[in-house]
């Protein structure tokens, strides 16, 4: 999304030449006063109107390219313990660079500077063309709003701290601040009817989880992270309307997302996927690994699929996160994901932690209560567990199946019928665990009661 942000910034230098609403800090170029007559080389009015229209047409072309991106097909499996989540479009790949807009603005600038077209009329005609630009998808609408804010000179040159109140439009505020800014969300409830698309680095800072609440009935995602730049959500609550399918926060493989003192709830799936509190998708497993998601003191509750779904090539650092009452799993590690998960409370999730496909997380000092299974490992996954107490699981504390390997050390099982169950095709390393062992059969609904394997 750097192309869009950079384009909006470059537009600021041109907008003063057609009379932007609020000029940027650089001094404006001279333009003819109303008392000055046009030069003898002035163009016919129709030619100036046609030139002005090229700005809106170029903007529409860029916006349409993001609509096309959002509408492109993507795998959308029904959410299960081992399914990769629906790949909600995140637009970290730019379908269009926006050169057409810059070219059109350059021609407009030249026509005004050479007094071939009247500046005031040119501004009015350009504004009319921009007003006619339409976007079909939330992603394209966010791009449109960002570019229009640049054309109007509403994006400051340097990062700002801007207060936003519940009666204001949060999407508009996002479009009008430069990368690196902080939006100070006041106490109250902010309503998100459409996905809040984040295109550049920003911090959304509330006044506390009980004070600042975002409620969303938006389709697919309440908040969509569509940038590789750092994004932080801090001191707020995000509640989805459980009657509307979708996830809370969705981020693509290039994301750099941090959550602190945040609660997310209400994710619900439909037959194409979704239903997570936080969903991390995509990424290049061949690229150099980096941490794409950090969470501290976060609560993910009552999401019908997963509290946290980590897929693709994401690497996470999660500390003291509470996962409570999530439908399929508290945390699902899928794809080639890895990273660390430590501390926090796992309570009442169907599966506390699911590790599938080729995921390789490190799980440290955990407490998992209730649900059907505390830790379930499938596919070719290879988690490393160092210290975990698992209590009250109705099926088993731990099930390791598929061709999974990894290592489990220091696991304590309490009040469970089965402790650590290993199928005949799995081969984890078990060290210093206080759990009864049982042998399970590949493909069976429940573990064999034969202790010791």
CSV table of N, CA, C and O in Angstrom, one decimal, residues 223-336:
chain,number,residue,atom,x,y,z
A,223,UNK,N,-12.0,-4.9,11.1
A,223,UNK,CA,-10.8,-4.1,10.8
A,223,UNK,C,-9.9,-5.0,9.9
A,223,UNK,O,-9.6,-6.1,10.2
A,224,UNK,N,-9.5,-4.4,8.8
A,224,UNK,CA,-8.7,-5.0,7.8
A,224,UNK,C,-7.4,-4.3,7.7
A,224,UNK,O,-7.3,-3.1,7.3
A,225,UNK,N,-6.3,-5.0,8.0
A,225,UNK,CA,-5.0,-4.4,7.9
A,225,UNK,C,-4.4,-4.6,6.5
A,225,UNK,O,-4.1,-5.8,6.1
A,226,UNK,N,-4.3,-3.6,5.7
A,226,UNK,CA,-3.9,-3.6,4.3
A,226,UNK,C,-2.6,-2.9,4.1
A,226,UNK,O,-2.5,-2.1,3.1
A,227,UNK,N,-1.6,-3.0,5.0
A,227,UNK,CA,-0.4,-2.4,4.9
A,227,UNK,C,0.7,-3.2,5.5
A,227,UNK,O,0.4,-4.0,6.4
A,228,UNK,N,2.0,-3.0,5.1
A,228,UNK,CA,3.1,-3.7,5.7
A,228,UNK,C,3.7,-2.8,6.8
A,228,UNK,O,4.6,-3.3,7.6
A,229,UNK,N,3.2,-1.6,6.9
A,229,UNK,CA,3.7,-0.7,8.0
A,229,UNK,C,3.1,-1.1,9.3
A,229,UNK,O,2.1,-1.6,9.4
A,230,UNK,N,3.8,-0.7,10.4
A,230,UNK,CA,3.3,-1.1,11.7
A,230,UNK,C,2.0,-0.5,12.1
A,230,UNK,O,1.7,0.7,11.9
A,231,UNK,N,1.1,-1.3,12.6
A,231,UNK,CA,-0.2,-0.9,13.1
A,231,UNK,C,-0.4,-1.4,14.5
A,231,UNK,O,-0.1,-2.5,14.8
A,232,UNK,N,-0.9,-0.5,15.4
A,232,UNK,CA,-1.1,-0.8,16.8
A,232,UNK,C,-2.5,-0.5,17.2
A,232,UNK,O,-3.1,0.6,16.9
A,233,UNK,N,-3.2,-1.5,17.9
A,233,UNK,CA,-4.5,-1.2,18.5
A,233,UNK,C,-4.2,-1.3,20.0
A,233,UNK,O,-3.6,-2.3,20.5
A,234,UNK,N,-4.6,-0.3,20.8
A,234,UNK,CA,-4.3,-0.3,22.2
A,234,UNK,C,-5.5,0.3,23.0
A,234,UNK,O,-6.1,1.3,22.6
A,235,UNK,N,-5.8,-0.4,24.1
A,235,UNK,CA,-6.7,0.1,25.1
A,235,UNK,C,-8.1,0.3,24.5
A,235,UNK,O,-8.7,1.4,24.6
A,236,UNK,N,-8.7,-0.7,23.9
A,236,UNK,CA,-10.1,-0.6,23.4
A,236,UNK,C,-10.7,-2.0,23.3
A,236,UNK,O,-10.0,-3.0,23.5
A,237,UNK,N,-12.0,-2.0,23.0
A,237,UNK,CA,-12.7,-3.3,22.8
A,237,UNK,C,-13.3,-3.3,21.5
A,237,UNK,O,-13.9,-2.2,21.0
A,238,UNK,N,-13.3,-4.4,20.8
A,238,UNK,CA,-13.9,-4.6,19.5
A,238,UNK,C,-14.9,-5.7,19.6
A,238,UNK,O,-14.6,-6.8,19.8
A,239,UNK,N,-16.2,-5.3,19.4
A,239,UNK,CA,-17.3,-6.3,19.5
A,239,UNK,C,-17.9,-6.4,18.1
A,239,UNK,O,-18.5,-5.4,17.6
A,240,UNK,N,-17.9,-7.6,17.6
A,240,UNK,CA,-18.7,-7.9,16.4
A,240,UNK,C,-20.1,-8.2,16.7
A,240,UNK,O,-20.4,-8.9,17.7
A,241,UNK,N,-21.1,-7.9,15.8
A,241,UNK,CA,-22.4,-8.3,15.9
A,241,UNK,C,-22.5,-9.8,15.6
A,241,UNK,O,-22.2,-10.2,14.4
A,242,UNK,N,-22.8,-10.7,16.5
A,242,UNK,CA,-22.8,-12.1,16.3
A,242,UNK,C,-23.8,-12.6,15.2
A,242,UNK,O,-23.7,-13.7,14.7
A,243,UNK,N,-24.7,-11.7,14.8
A,243,UNK,CA,-25.7,-12.1,13.8
A,243,UNK,C,-25.1,-11.9,12.4
A,243,UNK,O,-25.7,-12.4,11.4
A,244,UNK,N,-23.9,-11.3,12.3
A,244,UNK,CA,-23.3,-11.0,11.0
A,244,UNK,C,-22.0,-11.8,10.9
A,244,UNK,O,-21.1,-11.6,11.7
A,245,UNK,N,-21.9,-12.7,9.9
A,245,UNK,CA,-20.6,-13.5,9.8
A,245,UNK,C,-19.4,-12.6,9.5
A,245,UNK,O,-19.5,-11.6,8.7
A,246,UNK,N,-18.3,-13.0,10.1
A,246,UNK,CA,-17.1,-12.2,9.8
A,246,UNK,C,-16.1,-12.4,11.0
A,246,UNK,O,-16.4,-13.0,12.0
A,247,UNK,N,-14.9,-11.8,10.8
A,247,UNK,CA,-13.9,-11.9,11.9
A,247,UNK,C,-13.7,-10.5,12.4
A,247,UNK,O,-14.2,-9.5,11.9
A,248,UNK,N,-13.0,-10.4,13.5
A,248,UNK,CA,-12.7,-9.1,14.2
A,248,UNK,C,-11.6,-8.3,13.4
A,248,UNK,O,-11.9,-7.3,12.8
A,249,UNK,N,-10.4,-8.8,13.5
A,249,UNK,CA,-9.2,-8.2,12.9
A,249,UNK,C,-8.6,-9.2,11.9
A,249,UNK,O,-8.3,-10.3,12.3
A,250,UNK,N,-8.4,-8.8,10.6
A,250,UNK,CA,-7.8,-9.6,9.6
A,250,UNK,C,-6.6,-8.9,9.1
A,250,UNK,O,-6.6,-7.7,8.7
A,251,UNK,N,-5.5,-9.7,9.0
A,251,UNK,CA,-4.2,-9.1,8.5
A,251,UNK,C,-3.5,-10.1,7.6
A,251,UNK,O,-3.6,-11.3,7.8
A,252,UNK,N,-2.9,-9.5,6.5
A,252,UNK,CA,-2.3,-10.3,5.5
A,252,UNK,C,-0.8,-10.6,5.9
A,252,UNK,O,-0.3,-10.3,7.0
A,253,UNK,N,-0.2,-11.4,5.0
A,253,UNK,CA,1.2,-11.9,5.3
A,253,UNK,C,2.2,-10.8,5.5
A,253,UNK,O,3.3,-11.1,6.1
A,254,UNK,N,2.0,-9.6,4.9
A,254,UNK,CA,3.0,-8.5,5.1
A,254,UNK,C,2.8,-7.7,6.3
A,254,UNK,O,3.5,-6.7,6.5
A,255,UNK,N,1.8,-8.0,7.1
A,255,UNK,CA,1.4,-7.1,8.2
A,255,UNK,C,2.4,-7.1,9.3
A,255,UNK,O,3.3,-8.0,9.5
A,256,UNK,N,2.4,-5.9,10.0
A,256,UNK,CA,3.2,-5.8,11.3
A,256,UNK,C,2.2,-5.2,12.3
A,256,UNK,O,1.9,-4.0,12.3
A,257,UNK,N,1.5,-6.1,13.0
A,257,UNK,CA,0.4,-5.7,13.9
A,257,UNK,C,0.7,-6.0,15.3
A,257,UNK,O,1.2,-7.1,15.7
A,258,UNK,N,0.3,-5.0,16.2
A,258,UNK,CA,0.5,-5.2,17.6
A,258,UNK,C,-0.8,-4.9,18.3
A,258,UNK,O,-1.5,-3.9,18.0
A,259,UNK,N,-1.2,-5.7,19.3
A,259,UNK,CA,-2.4,-5.5,20.1
A,259,UNK,C,-1.9,-5.4,21.6
A,259,UNK,O,-1.1,-6.3,22.0
A,260,UNK,N,-2.4,-4.4,22.3
A,260,UNK,CA,-2.2,-4.4,23.8
A,260,UNK,C,-3.4,-3.9,24.5
A,260,UNK,O,-4.0,-2.9,24.0
A,261,UNK,N,-3.8,-4.5,25.5
A,261,UNK,CA,-5.0,-4.1,26.3
A,261,UNK,C,-6.2,-4.0,25.4
A,261,UNK,O,-6.9,-3.0,25.4
A,262,UNK,N,-6.5,-5.1,24.7
A,262,UNK,CA,-7.6,-5.1,23.7
A,262,UNK,C,-8.4,-6.3,23.9
A,262,UNK,O,-7.9,-7.4,24.2
A,263,UNK,N,-9.7,-6.2,23.8
A,263,UNK,CA,-10.7,-7.3,23.8
A,263,UNK,C,-11.3,-7.4,22.5
A,263,UNK,O,-11.8,-6.4,21.9
A,264,UNK,N,-11.4,-8.6,21.9
A,264,UNK,CA,-12.1,-8.8,20.6
A,264,UNK,C,-13.1,-10.0,20.8
A,264,UNK,O,-12.7,-11.1,21.3
A,265,UNK,N,-14.3,-9.8,20.4
A,265,UNK,CA,-15.3,-10.9,20.5
A,265,UNK,C,-16.3,-10.8,19.4
A,265,UNK,O,-16.4,-9.9,18.7
A,266,UNK,N,-17.1,-11.9,19.3
A,266,UNK,CA,-18.2,-12.0,18.4
A,266,UNK,C,-18.0,-12.5,17.0
A,266,UNK,O,-18.8,-12.4,16.1
A,267,UNK,N,-16.8,-13.0,16.6
A,267,UNK,CA,-16.5,-13.5,15.3
A,267,UNK,C,-17.4,-14.7,15.0
A,267,UNK,O,-17.6,-15.6,15.8
A,268,UNK,N,-18.0,-14.7,13.8
A,268,UNK,CA,-18.9,-15.8,13.4
A,268,UNK,C,-18.6,-16.2,12.0
A,268,UNK,O,-18.4,-15.4,11.1
A,269,UNK,N,-18.5,-17.5,11.7
A,269,UNK,CA,-18.2,-18.0,10.3
A,269,UNK,C,-19.4,-18.1,9.5
A,269,UNK,O,-20.5,-18.1,10.0
A,270,UNK,N,-19.2,-18.2,8.2
A,270,UNK,CA,-20.3,-18.6,7.3
A,270,UNK,C,-19.7,-19.8,6.5
A,270,UNK,O,-18.7,-20.3,6.9
A,271,UNK,N,-20.4,-20.2,5.4
A,271,UNK,CA,-19.9,-21.4,4.7
A,271,UNK,C,-18.6,-21.1,3.8
A,271,UNK,O,-18.1,-22.0,3.2
A,272,UNK,N,-18.1,-19.9,3.9
A,272,UNK,CA,-16.9,-19.6,3.2
A,272,UNK,C,-15.7,-19.4,4.1
A,272,UNK,O,-14.6,-19.2,3.7
A,273,UNK,N,-15.9,-19.3,5.4
A,273,UNK,CA,-14.8,-19.1,6.3
A,273,UNK,C,-15.1,-18.0,7.3
A,273,UNK,O,-16.2,-17.6,7.5
A,274,UNK,N,-14.0,-17.5,7.9
A,274,UNK,CA,-14.2,-16.4,8.9
A,274,UNK,C,-14.5,-17.0,10.3
A,274,UNK,O,-14.4,-18.2,10.6
A,275,UNK,N,-14.9,-16.0,11.2
A,275,UNK,CA,-15.3,-16.4,12.5
A,275,UNK,C,-14.2,-16.4,13.5
A,275,UNK,O,-14.3,-17.0,14.6
A,276,UNK,N,-13.1,-15.6,13.3
A,276,UNK,CA,-12.0,-15.5,14.3
A,276,UNK,C,-12.0,-14.2,14.9
A,276,UNK,O,-12.4,-13.2,14.3
A,277,UNK,N,-11.5,-14.1,16.1
A,277,UNK,CA,-11.3,-12.8,16.7
A,277,UNK,C,-10.2,-12.0,16.0
A,277,UNK,O,-10.4,-10.9,15.6
A,278,UNK,N,-9.0,-12.7,15.8
A,278,UNK,CA,-7.9,-12.1,15.1
A,278,UNK,C,-7.5,-13.2,14.1
A,278,UNK,O,-7.2,-14.4,14.5
A,279,UNK,N,-7.4,-12.9,12.8
A,279,UNK,CA,-7.0,-13.8,11.7
A,279,UNK,C,-5.8,-13.3,11.0
A,279,UNK,O,-5.9,-12.2,10.4
A,280,UNK,N,-4.8,-14.1,11.0
A,280,UNK,CA,-3.5,-13.7,10.3
A,280,UNK,C,-3.4,-14.7,9.1
A,280,UNK,O,-3.2,-15.9,9.3
A,281,UNK,N,-3.4,-14.2,7.9
A,281,UNK,CA,-3.3,-15.1,6.7
A,281,UNK,C,-2.2,-14.7,5.8
A,281,UNK,O,-1.8,-13.5,5.8
A,282,UNK,N,-1.8,-15.6,4.9
A,282,UNK,CA,-0.9,-15.3,3.8
A,282,UNK,C,0.6,-15.2,4.3
A,282,UNK,O,0.9,-15.6,5.4
A,283,UNK,N,1.4,-14.8,3.4
A,283,UNK,CA,2.8,-14.6,3.7
A,283,UNK,C,3.6,-15.6,2.9
A,283,UNK,O,3.1,-16.7,2.4
A,284,UNK,N,4.9,-15.3,2.7
A,284,UNK,CA,5.8,-16.1,1.9
A,284,UNK,C,6.7,-16.9,2.8
A,284,UNK,O,7.5,-16.4,3.5
A,285,UNK,N,6.5,-18.3,2.8
A,285,UNK,CA,7.3,-19.1,3.7
A,285,UNK,C,8.7,-19.2,3.3
A,285,UNK,O,9.6,-19.6,4.1
A,286,UNK,N,9.1,-18.8,2.0
A,286,UNK,CA,10.5,-18.8,1.6
A,286,UNK,C,11.2,-17.5,2.0
A,286,UNK,O,12.4,-17.4,1.9
A,287,UNK,N,10.4,-16.5,2.4
A,287,UNK,CA,11.1,-15.2,2.7
A,287,UNK,C,11.7,-15.3,4.1
A,287,UNK,O,11.4,-16.1,4.9
A,288,UNK,N,12.6,-14.3,4.4
A,288,UNK,CA,13.2,-14.3,5.7
A,288,UNK,C,12.1,-14.0,6.8
A,288,UNK,O,11.3,-13.1,6.6
A,289,UNK,N,12.1,-14.8,7.8
A,289,UNK,CA,11.1,-14.7,8.9
A,289,UNK,C,11.2,-13.5,9.7
A,289,UNK,O,12.4,-13.1,10.1
A,290,UNK,N,10.1,-12.9,10.1
A,290,UNK,CA,10.1,-11.8,11.1
A,290,UNK,C,8.8,-11.9,11.9
A,290,UNK,O,7.9,-12.6,11.5
A,291,UNK,N,8.8,-11.3,13.0
A,291,UNK,CA,7.6,-11.3,13.8
A,291,UNK,C,6.5,-10.3,13.2
A,291,UNK,O,6.8,-9.1,13.0
A,292,UNK,N,5.4,-10.9,12.8
A,292,UNK,CA,4.3,-10.1,12.2
A,292,UNK,C,3.2,-9.7,13.1
A,292,UNK,O,2.4,-8.9,12.8
A,293,UNK,N,3.2,-10.4,14.3
A,293,UNK,CA,2.1,-10.1,15.2
A,293,UNK,C,2.6,-10.2,16.7
A,293,UNK,O,3.2,-11.2,17.0
A,294,UNK,N,2.3,-9.1,17.4
A,294,UNK,CA,2.6,-9.1,18.9
A,294,UNK,C,1.3,-8.8,19.6
A,294,UNK,O,0.5,-8.0,19.2
A,295,UNK,N,1.1,-9.5,20.7
A,295,UNK,CA,-0.1,-9.3,21.6
A,295,UNK,C,0.3,-9.4,23.0
A,295,UNK,O,1.0,-10.4,23.4
A,296,UNK,N,-0.1,-8.5,23.8
A,296,UNK,CA,0.1,-8.5,25.3
A,296,UNK,C,-1.1,-8.0,26.0
A,296,UNK,O,-1.7,-7.0,25.6
A,297,UNK,N,-1.5,-8.8,27.0
A,297,UNK,CA,-2.7,-8.4,27.8
A,297,UNK,C,-3.9,-8.2,26.9
A,297,UNK,O,-4.6,-7.2,26.9
A,298,UNK,N,-4.2,-9.2,26.2
A,298,UNK,CA,-5.4,-9.2,25.2
A,298,UNK,C,-6.4,-10.3,25.6
A,298,UNK,O,-5.9,-11.4,26.0
A,299,UNK,N,-7.6,-10.1,25.4
A,299,UNK,CA,-8.7,-11.1,25.6
A,299,UNK,C,-9.4,-11.3,24.3
A,299,UNK,O,-9.9,-10.4,23.7
A,300,UNK,N,-9.5,-12.6,23.9
A,300,UNK,CA,-10.2,-13.0,22.7
A,300,UNK,C,-11.2,-14.0,23.2
A,300,UNK,O,-10.9,-15.1,23.6
A,301,UNK,N,-12.5,-13.6,23.1
A,301,UNK,CA,-13.6,-14.4,23.7
A,301,UNK,C,-14.8,-14.6,22.7
A,301,UNK,O,-15.0,-13.7,21.9
A,302,UNK,N,-15.5,-15.7,22.9
A,302,UNK,CA,-16.8,-15.9,22.2
A,302,UNK,C,-16.7,-15.6,20.7
A,302,UNK,O,-17.5,-15.0,20.1
A,303,UNK,N,-15.6,-16.2,20.1
A,303,UNK,CA,-15.5,-16.2,18.6
A,303,UNK,C,-15.8,-17.6,18.2
A,303,UNK,O,-15.2,-18.6,18.7
A,304,UNK,N,-16.7,-17.8,17.2
A,304,UNK,CA,-17.2,-19.1,16.9
A,304,UNK,C,-16.2,-20.1,16.3
A,304,UNK,O,-16.4,-21.3,16.4
A,305,UNK,N,-15.2,-19.6,15.6
A,305,UNK,CA,-14.2,-20.5,15.1
A,305,UNK,C,-13.0,-20.4,16.0
A,305,UNK,O,-12.7,-21.4,16.7
A,306,UNK,N,-12.2,-19.3,16.0
A,306,UNK,CA,-11.0,-19.2,16.7
A,306,UNK,C,-10.8,-17.9,17.4
A,306,UNK,O,-11.3,-16.9,16.9
A,307,UNK,N,-10.2,-17.9,18.6
A,307,UNK,CA,-9.8,-16.6,19.2
A,307,UNK,C,-8.7,-16.0,18.3
A,307,UNK,O,-8.9,-14.8,17.9
A,308,UNK,N,-7.7,-16.7,18.1
A,308,UNK,CA,-6.6,-16.3,17.3
A,308,UNK,C,-6.2,-17.4,16.3
A,308,UNK,O,-6.0,-18.5,16.6
A,309,UNK,N,-6.3,-17.0,15.0
A,309,UNK,CA,-5.9,-18.0,13.9
A,309,UNK,C,-4.6,-17.5,13.2
A,309,UNK,O,-4.6,-16.3,12.7
A,310,UNK,N,-3.6,-18.3,13.3
A,310,UNK,CA,-2.3,-17.9,12.8
A,310,UNK,C,-2.0,-18.9,11.6
A,310,UNK,O,-1.8,-20.1,11.8
A,311,UNK,N,-1.9,-18.3,10.4
A,311,UNK,CA,-1.8,-19.2,9.2
A,311,UNK,C,-0.6,-18.7,8.3
A,311,UNK,O,0.1,-17.7,8.7
A,312,UNK,N,-0.5,-19.3,7.2
A,312,UNK,CA,0.6,-18.8,6.2
A,312,UNK,C,1.9,-18.9,6.9
A,312,UNK,O,2.3,-19.9,7.5
A,313,UNK,N,2.7,-17.8,6.7
A,313,UNK,CA,4.1,-17.8,7.2
A,313,UNK,C,4.2,-16.8,8.4
A,313,UNK,O,5.3,-16.3,8.6
A,314,UNK,N,3.1,-16.6,9.1
A,314,UNK,CA,3.2,-15.6,10.2
A,314,UNK,C,4.0,-16.1,11.3
A,314,UNK,O,4.0,-17.3,11.6
A,315,UNK,N,4.7,-15.2,12.0
A,315,UNK,CA,5.4,-15.5,13.2
A,315,UNK,C,4.9,-14.6,14.3
A,315,UNK,O,4.8,-13.3,14.1
A,316,UNK,N,4.5,-15.1,15.4
A,316,UNK,CA,3.8,-14.3,16.5
A,316,UNK,C,4.6,-14.3,17.8
A,316,UNK,O,5.4,-15.3,18.0
A,317,UNK,N,4.4,-13.3,18.6
A,317,UNK,CA,4.9,-13.2,19.9
A,317,UNK,C,3.7,-12.8,20.8
A,317,UNK,O,3.2,-11.7,20.8
A,318,UNK,N,3.2,-13.8,21.5
A,318,UNK,CA,1.9,-13.6,22.3
A,318,UNK,C,2.2,-13.9,23.7
A,318,UNK,O,2.6,-15.0,24.1
A,319,UNK,N,1.9,-12.9,24.6
A,319,UNK,CA,2.1,-13.0,26.0
A,319,UNK,C,0.9,-12.6,26.8
A,319,UNK,O,0.3,-11.5,26.5
A,320,UNK,N,0.5,-13.4,27.8
A,320,UNK,CA,-0.6,-13.1,28.7
A,320,UNK,C,-1.9,-12.7,27.9
A,320,UNK,O,-2.5,-11.7,28.2
A,321,UNK,N,-2.2,-13.6,27.0
A,321,UNK,CA,-3.5,-13.4,26.2
A,321,UNK,C,-4.5,-14.4,26.8
A,321,UNK,O,-4.2,-15.6,26.9
A,322,UNK,N,-5.7,-14.0,27.1
A,322,UNK,CA,-6.8,-14.8,27.6
A,322,UNK,C,-7.7,-15.3,26.4
A,322,UNK,O,-8.2,-14.4,25.7
A,323,UNK,N,-7.8,-16.6,26.3
A,323,UNK,CA,-8.7,-17.1,25.2
A,323,UNK,C,-9.8,-17.9,25.9
A,323,UNK,O,-9.6,-18.9,26.6
A,324,UNK,N,-11.0,-17.3,25.8
A,324,UNK,CA,-12.2,-17.8,26.6
A,324,UNK,C,-13.4,-18.1,25.7
A,324,UNK,O,-13.8,-17.2,24.9
A,325,UNK,N,-13.9,-19.3,25.7
A,325,UNK,CA,-15.2,-19.6,25.1
A,325,UNK,C,-15.2,-19.5,23.6
A,325,UNK,O,-16.2,-19.2,23.0
A,326,UNK,N,-14.1,-19.8,22.9
A,326,UNK,CA,-14.0,-19.8,21.5
A,326,UNK,C,-14.4,-21.1,20.9
A,326,UNK,O,-14.0,-22.2,21.5
A,327,UNK,N,-15.1,-21.2,19.8
A,327,UNK,CA,-15.8,-22.4,19.3
A,327,UNK,C,-14.9,-23.5,18.9
A,327,UNK,O,-15.1,-24.6,19.5
A,328,UNK,N,-14.0,-23.4,18.0
A,328,UNK,CA,-13.2,-24.5,17.5
A,328,UNK,C,-11.9,-24.5,18.3
A,328,UNK,O,-11.5,-25.6,18.8
A,329,UNK,N,-11.2,-23.4,18.5
A,329,UNK,CA,-10.0,-23.4,19.2
A,329,UNK,C,-9.7,-22.0,19.8
A,329,UNK,O,-10.1,-21.0,19.2
A,330,UNK,N,-9.0,-22.0,20.9
A,330,UNK,CA,-8.5,-20.7,21.4
A,330,UNK,C,-7.5,-20.1,20.5
A,330,UNK,O,-7.7,-19.0,20.1
A,331,UNK,N,-6.5,-20.9,20.2
A,331,UNK,CA,-5.5,-20.5,19.2
A,331,UNK,C,-5.3,-21.6,18.2
A,331,UNK,O,-5.2,-22.8,18.5
A,332,UNK,N,-5.4,-21.3,16.9
A,332,UNK,CA,-5.1,-22.3,15.8
A,332,UNK,C,-3.8,-21.9,15.1
A,332,UNK,O,-3.8,-20.8,14.5
A,333,UNK,N,-2.8,-22.7,15.1
A,333,UNK,CA,-1.6,-22.5,14.3
A,333,UNK,C,-1.7,-23.4,13.1
A,333,UNK,O,-1.8,-24.6,13.2
A,334,UNK,N,-1.7,-22.8,11.9
A,334,UNK,CA,-1.9,-23.5,10.7
A,334,UNK,C,-0.7,-23.1,9.7
A,334,UNK,O,0.1,-22.2,10.0
A,335,UNK,N,-0.7,-23.7,8.5
A,335,UNK,CA,0.2,-23.4,7.5
A,335,UNK,C,1.7,-23.6,8.0
A,335,UNK,O,2.0,-24.6,8.7
A,336,UNK,N,2.6,-22.7,7.7
A,336,UNK,CA,4.0,-22.7,8.1
A,336,UNK,C,4.2,-21.8,9.3
A,336,UNK,O,5.3,-21.3,9.5
